[in-house]
Amino acid sequence: MDNFDEIALSRIATIINKKRIVRTHNNATWNRILSNAGQSGLYEAYSSLLNPYSYNGSYQNENHKFDEFYTAIKNILKAVYSNGENTDKFVILISSIVDEMDLMDLFDGDINELMPRRSRGYFDSLDDYFKDVSDEDGLKFIKENAVTDFREFLQNLHILNQDIIFTKGKLQLKPFTEQSNTRNPSLLVDWLNDYYPEIGRAYKEAVENYINGQAVPCLSSCRNVITGIFSEFKNDGNKWVKGLQNLSTDRNIENVVTPNNIVQGSANKNIVFDDQTKQFNYPRFTLFYDLYSFTSDLGAHNTEAPKINGVLYPETTTLNDALLGLRMTEDVLIWVKERLKTYSN
């Protein structure tokens, strides 16, 4: 199976191929995008597939090779990305693509109906609205109202550790996180596939659900990753939290009778402390268990809402929640991977 980077590149190419958020009006479009990114050589190599028109003298004709536009874009993205080895050049290319986006192309329908009213009447234009609000509010408006293609474009950029901000009336690319190779999703999958393939499949499902904009399934898969990875280290017949207890390096955790004592707050019950305000808190165990609760409450159990006077009050799981859970689950996997270097059963 292709790694996450390759899937994200293919999906970005698919979105660009729709020619909705990046319009290909004429033969100059991709000449400009690639030349501005320092990739004029790639334009020369693929121009016959990138140009919507061919010319016979002064006569303009439809370019039948333009049907291969997706293939050209995917090959260009993969060539520049080069398995993550040309990050700087890839950022320049994506920045050039983002620069080509017209903000008006990101919205469906009447933009005047999408814009909120100002205190005195209506905004005259989208530019007028953006001048009146902060960059943060401008980006929020774009994310909430943009067409699905733009939101999917953004989600796939996140997988490649890139993000889009809004500043001075235009979109701009920026790093999503200061990501090290240790956190690279594809490297985590390689490690899981080598040692814990079932968990690797659950992690891939989590990432794919996020890419597809499925927040609840993403967190449900994250929950499976958490319980699965710690189940590898439990004793026979125990629940997954025993594996968490066994791996945890918290002080005194080896003396706790059952991990549920920590969850219930009774782990220190029989210990006489000189200062009762300073007790064992088991911070690593608690953090990972809280993440399990988070992914359960907003994932598989998000419909199990409290009821007051006959009215249910369910949580609303957002894609931002899913991203938080996914990133923290990745951090758990990294922690486990490093912990195993010194762990002896």
Short mmCIF file of C-alpha atoms in Angstrom, two decimals:
data_model
loop_
_atom_site.label_atom_id
_atom_site.label_comp_id
_atom_site.label_asym_id
_atom_site.label_seq_id
_atom_site.Cartn_x
_atom_site.Cartn_y
_atom_site.Cartn_z
CA MET A 1 0.00 0.00 0.00
CA ASP A 2 1.17 3.56 -0.74
CA ASN A 3 2.36 5.51 2.29
CA PHE A 4 0.43 8.46 3.69
CA ASP A 5 2.57 11.02 1.88
CA GLU A 6 1.86 9.42 -1.50
CA ILE A 7 -1.86 9.19 -0.77
CA ALA A 8 -1.97 12.85 0.29
CA LEU A 9 -0.10 13.91 -2.87
CA SER A 10 -2.50 11.92 -5.03
CA ARG A 11 -5.52 13.46 -3.33
CA ILE A 12 -4.12 16.96 -3.71
CA ALA A 13 -3.62 16.22 -7.41
CA THR A 14 -7.20 14.95 -7.59
CA ILE A 15 -8.51 18.19 -6.07
CA ILE A 16 -6.40 20.33 -8.42
CA ASN A 17 -7.63 18.22 -11.33
CA LYS A 18 -11.19 19.38 -10.58
CA LYS A 19 -10.00 22.90 -11.52
CA ARG A 20 -12.27 24.47 -8.95
CA ILE A 21 -10.00 26.04 -6.35
CA VAL A 22 -7.10 26.37 -8.81
CA ARG A 23 -8.52 27.43 -12.15
CA THR A 24 -6.61 26.52 -15.31
CA HIS A 25 -7.97 29.23 -17.58
CA ASN A 26 -5.22 29.17 -20.18
CA ASN A 27 -1.79 27.84 -21.09
CA ALA A 28 -0.08 30.43 -18.89
CA THR A 29 -1.49 29.10 -15.59
CA TRP A 30 0.88 26.22 -14.91
CA ASN A 31 3.75 27.89 -16.71
CA ARG A 32 3.40 30.67 -14.15
CA ILE A 33 2.91 28.38 -11.13
CA LEU A 34 5.90 26.16 -11.91
CA SER A 35 8.18 28.97 -13.05
CA ASN A 36 7.44 30.96 -9.89
CA ALA A 37 8.41 27.86 -7.91
CA GLY A 38 11.70 27.44 -9.78
CA GLN A 39 10.38 24.36 -11.58
CA SER A 40 10.29 25.60 -15.17
CA GLY A 41 12.02 22.37 -16.23
CA LEU A 42 9.01 20.39 -15.04
CA TYR A 43 6.73 22.69 -16.98
CA GLU A 44 8.72 21.99 -20.14
CA ALA A 45 8.53 18.25 -19.44
CA TYR A 46 4.76 18.20 -18.86
CA SER A 47 3.48 21.24 -20.76
CA SER A 48 1.63 19.10 -23.31
CA LEU A 49 -0.48 17.69 -20.44
CA LEU A 50 -0.85 20.94 -18.50
CA ASN A 51 -2.14 23.23 -21.24
CA PRO A 52 -5.87 23.26 -22.03
CA TYR A 53 -5.28 24.51 -25.58
CA SER A 54 -3.10 23.76 -28.58
CA TYR A 55 -2.52 26.15 -31.45
CA ASN A 56 -2.26 25.77 -35.20
CA GLY A 57 -1.03 29.13 -36.25
CA SER A 58 -3.59 31.57 -34.87
CA TYR A 59 -6.26 28.89 -34.45
CA GLN A 60 -6.96 27.74 -30.90
CA ASN A 61 -8.00 24.11 -30.42
CA GLU A 62 -8.87 21.94 -27.44
CA ASN A 63 -5.79 20.01 -26.29
CA HIS A 64 -6.82 16.35 -26.13
CA LYS A 65 -3.76 15.53 -24.01
CA PHE A 66 -5.22 17.78 -21.31
CA ASP A 67 -7.24 14.73 -20.27
CA GLU A 68 -4.00 13.54 -18.63
CA PHE A 69 -3.82 16.66 -16.43
CA TYR A 70 -4.19 14.69 -13.17
CA THR A 71 -1.28 12.40 -14.06
CA ALA A 72 0.94 15.38 -14.80
CA ILE A 73 0.08 17.15 -11.54
CA LYS A 74 0.61 13.99 -9.47
CA ASN A 75 3.97 13.28 -11.11
CA ILE A 76 5.08 16.87 -10.58
CA LEU A 77 4.10 16.84 -6.90
CA LYS A 78 5.87 13.50 -6.33
CA ALA A 79 8.99 14.63 -8.20
CA VAL A 80 9.34 17.80 -6.16
CA TYR A 81 8.40 16.18 -2.85
CA SER A 82 10.91 13.38 -3.49
CA ASN A 83 9.78 11.22 -0.55
CA GLY A 84 10.06 14.19 1.80
CA GLU A 85 13.69 14.89 0.96
CA ASN A 86 13.01 18.17 -0.89
CA THR A 87 10.83 19.86 1.72
CA ASP A 88 12.02 23.38 0.91
CA LYS A 89 11.32 23.02 -2.81
CA PHE A 90 7.97 21.38 -2.13
CA VAL A 91 6.93 24.25 0.16
CA ILE A 92 7.82 26.74 -2.59
CA LEU A 93 5.73 24.79 -5.10
CA ILE A 94 2.67 24.53 -2.84
CA SER A 95 3.06 28.22 -1.97
CA SER A 96 2.97 29.04 -5.67
CA ILE A 97 -0.19 26.94 -6.08
CA VAL A 98 -1.83 28.66 -3.10
CA ASP A 99 -0.86 32.06 -4.53
CA GLU A 100 -2.79 31.16 -7.68
CA MET A 101 -6.03 30.62 -5.74
CA ASP A 102 -8.70 33.28 -6.15
CA LEU A 103 -10.58 33.68 -2.88
CA MET A 104 -13.88 34.00 -4.75
CA ASP A 105 -13.36 30.51 -6.21
CA LEU A 106 -13.40 29.02 -2.71
CA PHE A 107 -17.10 29.69 -2.17
CA ASP A 108 -20.36 28.44 -3.62
CA GLY A 109 -23.44 30.55 -4.19
CA ASP A 110 -23.95 34.21 -3.38
CA ILE A 111 -21.05 35.45 -1.28
CA ASN A 112 -23.25 38.24 0.09
CA GLU A 113 -25.44 35.63 1.76
CA LEU A 114 -22.41 34.06 3.44
CA MET A 115 -20.93 37.27 4.83
CA PRO A 116 -22.29 38.44 8.18
CA ARG A 117 -23.87 41.87 8.42
CA ARG A 118 -21.80 44.73 9.71
CA SER A 119 -23.13 47.09 12.37
CA ARG A 120 -24.31 49.47 9.66
CA GLY A 121 -25.71 47.52 6.77
CA TYR A 122 -23.90 45.05 4.52
CA PHE A 123 -20.34 44.66 3.31
CA ASP A 124 -19.83 45.78 -0.28
CA SER A 125 -17.50 42.91 -1.17
CA LEU A 126 -15.44 40.05 0.22
CA ASP A 127 -12.38 42.31 0.26
CA ASP A 128 -14.40 44.85 2.22
CA TYR A 129 -15.31 42.18 4.78
CA PHE A 130 -11.73 40.96 5.16
CA LYS A 131 -10.52 44.52 5.74
CA ASP A 132 -13.01 44.85 8.59
CA VAL A 133 -12.07 41.67 10.49
CA SER A 134 -8.88 40.20 11.92
CA ASP A 135 -6.82 37.70 9.94
CA GLU A 136 -7.91 35.00 12.41
CA ASP A 137 -11.59 35.76 11.82
CA GLY A 138 -10.96 35.91 8.08
CA LEU A 139 -9.42 32.43 8.11
CA LYS A 140 -12.26 31.13 10.27
CA PHE A 141 -14.79 32.47 7.74
CA ILE A 142 -12.93 30.80 4.88
CA LYS A 143 -12.68 27.43 6.63
CA GLU A 144 -16.35 27.45 7.66
CA ASN A 145 -17.75 28.51 4.29
CA ALA A 146 -15.30 27.23 1.67
CA VAL A 147 -16.20 24.48 -0.76
CA THR A 148 -15.38 20.90 0.20
CA ASP A 149 -12.43 20.80 -2.22
CA PHE A 150 -10.61 23.51 -0.27
CA ARG A 151 -11.22 21.83 3.08
CA GLU A 152 -9.96 18.50 1.72
CA PHE A 153 -6.95 20.28 0.20
CA LEU A 154 -6.16 21.68 3.66
CA GLN A 155 -6.59 18.32 5.41
CA ASN A 156 -4.18 16.63 3.01
CA LEU A 157 -1.67 19.44 3.48
CA HIS A 158 -1.79 18.69 7.21
CA ILE A 159 -0.62 15.14 6.51
CA LEU A 160 2.36 16.67 4.69
CA ASN A 161 2.94 18.97 7.69
CA GLN A 162 1.78 22.12 5.90
CA ASP A 163 -1.01 24.53 6.77
CA ILE A 164 -2.63 27.64 5.33
CA ILE A 165 -3.06 30.95 7.14
CA PHE A 166 -4.76 34.15 6.06
CA THR A 167 -2.82 37.39 6.26
CA LYS A 168 -3.04 40.78 4.56
CA GLY A 169 -6.01 39.68 2.49
CA LYS A 170 -4.44 36.56 1.00
CA LEU A 171 -3.78 32.91 1.74
CA GLN A 172 -0.28 31.89 2.73
CA LEU A 173 1.45 28.58 3.39
CA LYS A 174 3.14 27.84 6.72
CA PRO A 175 4.51 24.77 8.51
CA PHE A 176 1.82 22.87 10.38
CA THR A 177 4.19 21.79 13.17
CA GLU A 178 7.91 21.71 13.75
CA GLN A 179 7.86 18.03 12.89
CA SER A 180 10.82 15.72 13.35
CA ASN A 181 11.36 12.50 11.44
CA THR A 182 10.35 10.59 14.58
CA ARG A 183 6.81 11.87 14.17
CA ASN A 184 6.55 11.22 10.44
CA PRO A 185 3.29 9.22 10.01
CA SER A 186 4.80 6.98 7.34
CA LEU A 187 7.73 6.07 9.60
CA LEU A 188 5.34 5.25 12.43
CA VAL A 189 3.41 2.96 10.07
CA ASP A 190 6.63 1.20 9.07
CA TRP A 191 7.46 0.53 12.73
CA LEU A 192 3.94 -0.66 13.53
CA ASN A 193 3.78 -2.88 10.45
CA ASP A 194 7.05 -4.52 11.46
CA TYR A 195 6.08 -5.24 15.07
CA TYR A 196 2.35 -4.62 15.58
CA PRO A 197 0.55 -4.92 12.21
CA GLU A 198 -2.99 -4.91 13.65
CA ILE A 199 -2.29 -1.63 15.41
CA GLY A 200 -0.68 -0.35 12.22
CA ARG A 201 -3.95 -0.96 10.40
CA ALA A 202 -5.91 0.91 13.09
CA TYR A 203 -3.50 3.85 12.89
CA LYS A 204 -3.80 3.99 9.10
CA GLU A 205 -7.58 4.01 9.49
CA ALA A 206 -7.29 6.95 11.90
CA VAL A 207 -5.20 8.99 9.45
CA GLU A 208 -7.40 8.10 6.48
CA ASN A 209 -10.54 9.02 8.43
CA TYR A 210 -8.99 12.39 9.24
CA ILE A 211 -8.05 12.99 5.60
CA ASN A 212 -11.63 12.13 4.62
CA GLY A 213 -13.04 14.58 7.15
CA GLN A 214 -14.55 11.84 9.37
CA ALA A 215 -13.97 13.11 12.91
CA VAL A 216 -15.79 10.46 14.97
CA PRO A 217 -14.35 7.44 13.09
CA CYS A 218 -10.89 9.03 13.34
CA LEU A 219 -11.11 9.23 17.13
CA SER A 220 -12.61 5.74 17.34
CA SER A 221 -9.58 4.42 15.46
CA CYS A 222 -7.27 6.39 17.76
CA ARG A 223 -8.93 4.71 20.73
CA ASN A 224 -8.25 1.31 19.15
CA VAL A 225 -4.60 2.28 18.68
CA ILE A 226 -4.25 3.28 22.33
CA THR A 227 -5.89 0.16 23.76
CA GLY A 228 -4.14 -2.02 21.20
CA ILE A 229 -0.59 -0.83 21.77
CA PHE A 230 -0.82 -1.15 25.56
CA SER A 231 -2.57 -4.52 25.33
CA GLU A 232 0.69 -5.83 23.88
CA PHE A 233 2.29 -5.40 27.31
CA LYS A 234 -0.45 -6.59 29.66
CA ASN A 235 -0.36 -9.87 31.56
CA ASP A 236 -2.52 -12.79 30.47
CA GLY A 237 -6.18 -12.15 31.21
CA ASN A 238 -5.69 -8.50 32.12
CA LYS A 239 -7.25 -5.46 30.49
CA TRP A 240 -5.23 -3.02 28.38
CA VAL A 241 -4.67 -0.65 31.32
CA LYS A 242 -2.44 -3.28 32.92
CA GLY A 243 -0.17 -2.95 29.90
CA LEU A 244 -0.18 0.80 30.43
CA GLN A 245 0.78 0.26 34.07
CA ASN A 246 3.57 -2.13 33.07
CA LEU A 247 5.06 0.32 30.56
CA SER A 248 4.65 3.46 32.64
CA THR A 249 7.71 4.85 34.39
CA ASP A 250 5.76 6.73 37.09
CA ARG A 251 7.21 6.49 40.58
CA ASN A 252 5.59 3.77 42.76
CA ILE A 253 3.38 2.51 39.93
CA GLU A 254 4.87 -0.98 40.25
CA ASN A 255 3.42 -1.13 43.78
CA VAL A 256 -0.13 -0.28 42.73
CA VAL A 257 -2.29 -3.41 43.09
CA THR A 258 -4.51 -2.77 40.06
CA PRO A 259 -4.45 0.06 37.52
CA ASN A 260 -8.08 0.88 38.32
CA ASN A 261 -6.86 2.12 41.71
CA ILE A 262 -5.15 4.98 39.86
CA VAL A 263 -8.26 5.72 37.80
CA GLN A 264 -10.43 5.73 40.93
CA GLY A 265 -7.97 7.83 42.95
CA SER A 266 -7.29 5.14 45.58
CA ALA A 267 -3.75 4.12 44.58
CA ASN A 268 -2.21 5.96 47.55
CA LYS A 269 -4.81 4.79 50.07
CA ASN A 270 -2.49 2.73 52.28
CA ILE A 271 0.57 4.99 52.05
CA VAL A 272 1.41 7.31 54.95
CA PHE A 273 3.01 10.45 53.54
CA ASP A 274 4.92 12.96 55.64
CA ASP A 275 3.11 15.69 53.72
CA GLN A 276 -0.37 14.74 52.52
CA THR A 277 -0.29 17.53 49.91
CA LYS A 278 2.55 15.75 48.12
CA GLN A 279 1.53 12.28 46.93
CA PHE A 280 2.18 10.03 43.94
CA ASN A 281 0.19 11.39 40.98
CA TYR A 282 1.15 8.83 38.31
CA PRO A 283 1.24 11.56 35.63
CA ARG A 284 2.16 9.40 32.61
CA PHE A 285 -0.50 6.79 33.35
CA THR A 286 -3.08 9.52 33.96
CA LEU A 287 -2.23 11.39 30.75
CA PHE A 288 -2.56 8.31 28.55
CA TYR A 289 -5.73 7.19 30.28
CA ASP A 290 -7.24 10.66 29.86
CA LEU A 291 -6.45 10.48 26.15
CA TYR A 292 -8.26 7.14 26.01
CA SER A 293 -11.27 8.79 27.68
CA PHE A 294 -11.11 11.71 25.24
CA THR A 295 -11.08 9.44 22.19
CA SER A 296 -13.89 7.36 23.68
CA ASP A 297 -16.15 10.26 24.66
CA LEU A 298 -15.78 12.09 21.34
CA GLY A 299 -15.37 8.93 19.27
CA ALA A 300 -17.23 5.66 19.67
CA HIS A 301 -19.30 6.85 22.66
CA ASN A 302 -20.13 10.38 21.50
CA THR A 303 -23.84 9.56 21.27
CA GLU A 304 -23.98 8.42 24.91
CA ALA A 305 -25.08 11.84 26.11
CA PRO A 306 -26.43 12.94 29.49
CA LYS A 307 -30.17 13.57 29.64
CA ILE A 308 -31.80 16.41 31.56
CA ASN A 309 -35.57 16.81 31.61
CA GLY A 310 -35.90 14.45 28.69
CA VAL A 311 -33.35 16.33 26.54
CA LEU A 312 -30.05 14.76 25.44
CA TYR A 313 -26.89 16.88 25.51
CA PRO A 314 -24.41 15.11 23.20
CA GLU A 315 -20.92 16.38 22.47
CA THR A 316 -20.28 17.69 18.96
CA THR A 317 -17.07 16.17 17.63
CA THR A 318 -15.20 18.44 15.23
CA LEU A 319 -12.36 17.77 12.84
CA ASN A 320 -10.19 19.91 15.10
CA ASP A 321 -10.95 17.48 17.95
CA ALA A 322 -9.98 14.61 15.65
CA LEU A 323 -6.69 16.28 14.79
CA LEU A 324 -5.91 16.81 18.47
CA GLY A 325 -6.64 13.16 19.23
CA LEU A 326 -4.64 11.95 16.23
CA ARG A 327 -1.58 14.05 17.10
CA MET A 328 -1.68 12.96 20.74
CA THR A 329 -2.07 9.33 19.70
CA GLU A 330 1.01 9.72 17.51
CA ASP A 331 2.84 11.13 20.54
CA VAL A 332 1.81 8.06 22.54
CA LEU A 333 3.20 5.77 19.82
CA ILE A 334 6.46 7.73 19.78
CA TRP A 335 6.66 7.49 23.58
CA VAL A 336 6.07 3.72 23.48
CA LYS A 337 8.64 3.27 20.70
CA GLU A 338 11.27 5.09 22.75
CA ARG A 339 10.21 3.40 26.01
CA LEU A 340 10.78 -0.05 24.52
CA LYS A 341 14.48 0.74 24.16
CA THR A 342 14.80 0.40 27.95
CA TYR A 343 11.82 -1.82 28.78
CA SER A 344 12.32 -5.37 30.03
CA ASN A 345 9.29 -7.55 30.69
#
